[in-house]
C-alpha atoms as one frame of an Amber mdcrd trajectory, in Angstrom:
protein
  82.239  35.630 134.295  84.605  37.420 133.343  82.703  37.448 129.713  79.986
  39.219 131.661  82.471  41.735 132.734  83.506  42.084 129.276  80.312  42.219
 128.192  79.126  45.240 130.724  82.025  47.429 129.976  81.316  47.257 126.677
  77.599  48.307 126.598  79.135  50.310 129.797  81.619  52.435 126.505  78.601
  52.477 124.544  76.320  53.819 126.475  78.912  56.404 127.900  79.482  56.949
 124.140  75.762  57.970 123.358  76.335  60.190 126.839  79.142  61.508 125.527
  77.663  61.767 121.624  74.335  63.815 123.131  76.498  65.888 125.363  78.659
  66.827 122.601  74.781  67.660 120.243  73.773  69.617 123.086  76.929  71.358
 123.728  77.245  72.143 120.175  73.680  72.864 119.784  74.502  75.657 123.085
  77.746  77.270 120.873  75.836  77.448 117.544  72.759  78.524 119.005  75.738
  81.152 121.299  77.974  81.529 117.790  74.515  82.802 116.049  73.302  85.159
 118.970  77.158  86.870 118.766  76.818  87.058 114.665  73.934  88.723 115.316
  74.605  90.793 118.154  77.467  92.629 115.935  75.205  92.812 113.449  73.330
  95.464 115.259  76.446  96.567 117.133  77.875  97.195 113.659  74.036  99.071
 112.899  74.607 101.081 116.000  78.698 102.271 114.379  76.766 102.904 111.069
  73.922 105.118 112.596  75.756 107.276 115.761  78.086 107.964 112.401  75.608
 108.913 110.078  74.418 110.942 113.145  77.840 112.231 113.777  77.303 113.763
 110.592  74.416 115.640 111.049  75.149 116.587 113.996  78.167 118.036 111.430
  75.436 120.073 109.757  74.228 121.351 112.643  76.681 122.663 114.181  78.311
 124.360 110.703  74.672 125.564 109.334  74.450 126.788 113.325  77.472 129.085
 113.038  76.602 130.383 109.733  73.452 131.235 111.238  75.135 133.191 114.222
  77.554 134.610 112.020  74.547 136.426 109.846  72.334 136.818 113.102  75.095
 139.141 114.099  75.337 140.760 110.995  71.255 141.592 111.449  72.281 142.959
 114.468  75.145 145.170 112.745  72.144 146.292 109.564  69.430 146.827 112.435
  72.524 149.198 114.881  72.909 151.426 111.160  68.537 151.613 110.366  68.193
 152.664 113.740  71.419 155.286 113.592  70.107 156.323 109.920  67.051 156.783
 111.948  67.438 158.494 113.862  69.683 160.756 111.679  66.149 161.368 109.789
  64.320 161.443 112.611  66.103 164.934 113.516  66.657 166.307 109.487  62.782
 166.365 109.877  62.857 168.409 113.324  65.048 170.129 111.326  63.020 170.996
 108.167  59.838 170.631 110.474  61.764 173.674 112.040  62.654 175.569 108.229
  59.351 175.366 107.158  58.277 176.336 110.157  59.950 179.643 110.418  59.831
 180.420 106.446  55.685 179.957 106.752  56.453 182.277 109.661  58.381 185.091
 107.540  56.016 184.801 104.657  53.162 186.091 106.831  55.172 188.776 108.363
  55.879 189.600 104.337  52.200 189.403 103.657  51.415 191.486 106.143  54.305
 194.103 105.816  53.411 193.900 101.010  49.818 194.364 102.853  49.727 197.050
 104.579  52.850 198.680 102.163  49.746 197.807  99.341  47.739 199.341 101.701
  49.993 202.472 102.329  50.690 202.994  98.194  46.909 202.815  97.636  45.653
 205.540  99.885  49.144 207.974  98.938  47.334 206.800  95.460  44.441 209.194
  96.648
């Protein structure tokens, strides 16, 4: 009876050992699987960080480009204002010159009429 109990105990211990080894292998597989997932996620995380850093650099460049464009825009607005003032001055000068031309044409017409009258009178006197 004691021998059988010892046999049962040895068999039970062997079965327990096999069960424990089986559980150990299952847990090791789960651990290895989780470890690989962790490594993959860490790689993905590192890639996301790299992409984010690239995006930050690109955004900083876009901000710099935007600031440069804003400065150019302000400069162009000033130039447009200067050109608008120049245009108004030119238009005013054109009006003044046009008025002077009309005045000179009128004086020229009056002088031609006076010359014609003088010439007619001069011819009358010669006769």
